[in-house]
Amino acid sequence: MIKLRKRNAGPAPAPPFEGHGPGGAERATFAAGCFWGVEAAFRQIHGVLQTAAGYTGGHVADPSYERVCRHRTGHAEAVEVWFDPAQVSYAELLQAFWRIHNPTTRNRQGLDFGSQYRSAIFYHDAGQMEAATASRDAGQQSLRRQIVTQITPASAFYRAEEYHQRYLEKHGHPGCAATIR
């Protein structure tokens, strides 16, 4: 099947990863606000082999940044993380996830607001679901406000346009603004 695009619509984003990442790696997918800072934070973790900024959790195939920002796709800005479980555990990735954003604000991180900035963990198997739920429940014990992070099965992940990949690194920024709870 051939898909036709509008002439001035720009290049289509790269397709989602096909099935497997680097040999022996496992996959984790997180949404925690603007994907630029989220990707930068996970790239700093020893044992993370590959990351991609993208869109997931919605109902539209092959979304573009513009469509996601218009709130018509249901997708969140997310980061797909491929990691070596011999070097970093999924539990350690979850700790980083909770640390890099405010999980008590619905559809918002800092000055960014909208459903595409929601807090979500997209699990890839029952073990990840159990670990995510346990870590959320443990984290809730130390917070007064309710954690609103969605924990939901992973669905298709659509890699964002190339200019979003490693955005902060390409532009000489170490990270986004600090999260204040």
GROMACS .gro file of C-alpha atoms in nm:
model
  181
    1MET     CA    1   0.000   0.000   0.000
    2ILE     CA    2   0.128   0.348  -0.087
    3LYS     CA    3   0.044   0.639   0.139
    4LEU     CA    4   0.016   0.976  -0.027
    5ARG     CA    5   0.097   1.286   0.175
    6LYS     CA    6   0.015   1.648   0.107
    7ARG     CA    7   0.289   1.807  -0.095
    8ASN     CA    8   0.385   2.061   0.173
    9ALA     CA    9   0.328   1.836   0.473
   10GLY     CA   10   0.704   1.777   0.516
   11PRO     CA   11   0.881   1.445   0.556
   12ALA     CA   12   0.710   1.164   0.739
   13PRO     CA   13   0.863   1.071   1.074
   14ALA     CA   14   1.082   0.762   1.080
   15PRO     CA   15   0.887   0.444   1.148
   16PRO     CA   16   0.868   0.298   1.498
   17PHE     CA   17   1.140   0.054   1.599
   18GLU     CA   18   1.081  -0.281   1.439
   19GLY     CA   19   1.032  -0.535   1.718
   20HIS     CA   20   1.375  -0.546   1.879
   21GLY     CA   21   1.637  -0.297   1.983
   22PRO     CA   22   2.003  -0.370   2.047
   23GLY     CA   23   2.089  -0.733   2.119
   24GLY     CA   24   1.992  -0.841   2.471
   25ALA     CA   25   1.823  -0.509   2.544
   26GLU     CA   26   1.485  -0.455   2.702
   27ARG     CA   27   1.244  -0.172   2.624
   28ALA     CA   28   1.078   0.080   2.854
   29THR     CA   29   0.851   0.369   2.754
   30PHE     CA   30   0.787   0.680   2.963
   31ALA     CA   31   0.599   1.009   2.926
   32ALA     CA   32   0.692   1.287   3.168
   33GLY     CA   33   0.632   1.618   2.992
   34CYS     CA   34   0.832   1.755   2.701
   35PHE     CA   35   1.025   1.465   2.553
   36TRP     CA   36   1.343   1.670   2.502
   37GLY     CA   37   1.431   1.676   2.871
   38VAL     CA   38   1.303   1.325   2.937
   39GLU     CA   39   1.521   1.182   2.661
   40ALA     CA   40   1.824   1.378   2.784
   41ALA     CA   41   1.777   1.250   3.140
   42PHE     CA   42   1.753   0.884   3.036
   43ARG     CA   43   2.052   0.912   2.801
   44GLN     CA   44   2.270   0.998   3.104
   45ILE     CA   45   2.196   0.666   3.277
   46HIS     CA   46   2.467   0.401   3.250
   47GLY     CA   47   2.315   0.096   3.080
   48VAL     CA   48   2.075   0.290   2.859
   49LEU     CA   49   2.176   0.187   2.508
   50GLN     CA   50   1.936   0.380   2.287
   51THR     CA   51   1.654   0.632   2.320
   52ALA     CA   52   1.401   0.787   2.088
   53ALA     CA   53   1.161   1.075   2.136
   54GLY     CA   54   0.817   0.998   1.997
   55TYR     CA   55   0.446   0.966   2.040
   56THR     CA   56   0.238   0.688   2.194
   57GLY     CA   57  -0.085   0.620   2.377
   58GLY     CA   58  -0.316   0.773   2.120
   59HIS     CA   59  -0.552   0.665   1.845
   60VAL     CA   60  -0.395   0.813   1.529
   61ALA     CA   61  -0.134   0.629   1.323
   62ASP     CA   62   0.179   0.819   1.213
   63PRO     CA   63   0.110   1.138   1.412
   64SER     CA   64   0.310   1.454   1.353
   65TYR     CA   65   0.422   1.698   1.619
   66GLU     CA   66   0.175   1.954   1.490
   67ARG     CA   67  -0.119   1.711   1.514
   68VAL     CA   68  -0.019   1.598   1.863
   69CYS     CA   69  -0.001   1.962   1.976
   70ARG     CA   70  -0.352   2.025   1.842
   71HIS     CA   71  -0.484   1.762   2.087
   72ARG     CA   72  -0.651   1.550   1.819
   73THR     CA   73  -0.443   1.232   1.840
   74GLY     CA   74  -0.460   1.129   2.205
   75HIS     CA   75  -0.082   1.071   2.200
   76ALA     CA   76   0.164   1.170   2.470
   77GLU     CA   77   0.515   1.296   2.403
   78ALA     CA   78   0.715   0.995   2.522
   79VAL     CA   79   1.059   0.841   2.520
   80GLU     CA   80   1.133   0.484   2.424
   81VAL     CA   81   1.433   0.356   2.618
   82TRP     CA   82   1.631   0.046   2.525
   83PHE     CA   83   1.845  -0.067   2.818
   84ASP     CA   84   2.080  -0.348   2.917
   85PRO     CA   85   1.923  -0.515   3.224
   86ALA     CA   86   2.267  -0.641   3.329
   87GLN     CA   87   2.377  -0.277   3.374
   88VAL     CA   88   2.059  -0.097   3.485
   89SER     CA   89   1.734  -0.241   3.615
   90TYR     CA   90   1.383  -0.140   3.520
   91ALA     CA   91   1.337  -0.040   3.887
   92GLU     CA   92   1.628   0.205   3.853
   93LEU     CA   93   1.471   0.352   3.539
   94LEU     CA   94   1.147   0.396   3.733
   95GLN     CA   95   1.338   0.582   4.007
   96ALA     CA   96   1.477   0.818   3.744
   97PHE     CA   97   1.130   0.864   3.593
   98TRP     CA   98   0.980   0.974   3.927
   99ARG     CA   99   1.278   1.203   3.994
  100ILE     CA  100   1.272   1.397   3.664
  101HIS     CA  101   0.915   1.523   3.672
  102ASN     CA  102   0.619   1.606   3.893
  103PRO     CA  103   0.381   1.309   3.879
  104THR     CA  104   0.109   1.498   4.068
  105THR     CA  105   0.022   1.747   3.794
  106ARG     CA  106  -0.232   1.629   3.541
  107ASN     CA  107  -0.150   1.704   3.177
  108ARG     CA  108   0.121   1.951   3.272
  109GLN     CA  109   0.492   1.981   3.345
  110GLY     CA  110   0.614   2.329   3.432
  111LEU     CA  111   0.497   2.577   3.169
  112ASP     CA  112   0.400   2.300   2.924
  113PHE     CA  113   0.036   2.199   2.946
  114GLY     CA  114  -0.192   1.972   2.748
  115SER     CA  115  -0.266   1.601   2.740
  116GLN     CA  116   0.048   1.537   2.534
  117TYR     CA  117   0.251   1.633   2.845
  118ARG     CA  118   0.081   1.383   3.075
  119SER     CA  119   0.272   1.156   3.308
  120ALA     CA  120   0.252   0.794   3.197
  121ILE     CA  121   0.434   0.464   3.213
  122PHE     CA  122   0.366   0.239   2.915
  123TYR     CA  123   0.453  -0.113   3.027
  124HIS     CA  124   0.569  -0.387   2.790
  125ASP     CA  125   0.499  -0.693   3.006
  126ALA     CA  126   0.340  -0.802   3.333
  127GLY     CA  127   0.668  -0.758   3.523
  128GLN     CA  128   0.694  -0.395   3.417
  129MET     CA  129   0.331  -0.335   3.512
  130GLU     CA  130   0.386  -0.478   3.859
  131ALA     CA  131   0.709  -0.284   3.910
  132ALA     CA  132   0.551   0.042   3.790
  133THR     CA  133   0.249   0.000   4.017
  134ALA     CA  134   0.465  -0.088   4.319
  135SER     CA  135   0.697   0.209   4.260
  136ARG     CA  136   0.400   0.446   4.222
  137ASP     CA  137   0.246   0.318   4.543
  138ALA     CA  138   0.577   0.348   4.730
  139GLY     CA  139   0.629   0.702   4.599
  140GLN     CA  140   0.279   0.806   4.698
  141GLN     CA  141   0.368   0.743   5.062
  142SER     CA  142   0.599   1.045   5.065
  143LEU     CA  143   0.370   1.285   4.875
  144ARG     CA  144   0.072   1.486   4.998
  145ARG     CA  145  -0.075   1.530   4.649
  146GLN     CA  146  -0.212   1.235   4.457
  147ILE     CA  147   0.009   1.083   4.184
  148VAL     CA  148  -0.183   1.105   3.855
  149THR     CA  149   0.060   0.903   3.641
  150GLN     CA  150  -0.114   0.664   3.405
  151ILE     CA  151   0.015   0.307   3.402
  152THR     CA  152  -0.105   0.152   3.081
  153PRO     CA  153  -0.006  -0.116   2.829
  154ALA     CA  154   0.241  -0.001   2.564
  155SER     CA  155   0.093   0.052   2.220
  156ALA     CA  156   0.251   0.156   1.892
  157PHE     CA  157   0.539   0.398   1.940
  158TYR     CA  158   0.590   0.650   1.661
  159ARG     CA  159   0.935   0.805   1.643
  160ALA     CA  160   0.915   1.185   1.640
  161GLU     CA  161   1.056   1.393   1.359
  162GLU     CA  162   1.436   1.388   1.343
  163TYR     CA  163   1.479   1.744   1.471
  164HIS     CA  164   1.331   1.628   1.805
  165GLN     CA  165   1.584   1.346   1.851
  166ARG     CA  166   1.856   1.437   2.104
  167TYR     CA  167   1.730   1.794   2.075
  168LEU     CA  168   1.896   1.937   2.386
  169GLU     CA  169   2.225   1.765   2.304
  170LYS     CA  170   2.222   1.907   1.949
  171HIS     CA  171   2.158   2.257   2.084
  172GLY     CA  172   2.414   2.250   2.365
  173HIS     CA  173   2.169   2.236   2.656
  174PRO     CA  174   2.229   1.992   2.943
  175GLY     CA  175   1.858   1.962   3.025
  176CYS     CA  176   1.525   2.137   3.067
  177ALA     CA  177   1.421   2.347   3.364
  178ALA     CA  178   1.432   2.180   3.704
  179THR     CA  179   1.121   2.013   3.834
  180ILE     CA  180   0.988   2.167   4.153
  181ARG     CA  181   0.738   1.978   4.364
   0.00000   0.00000   0.00000
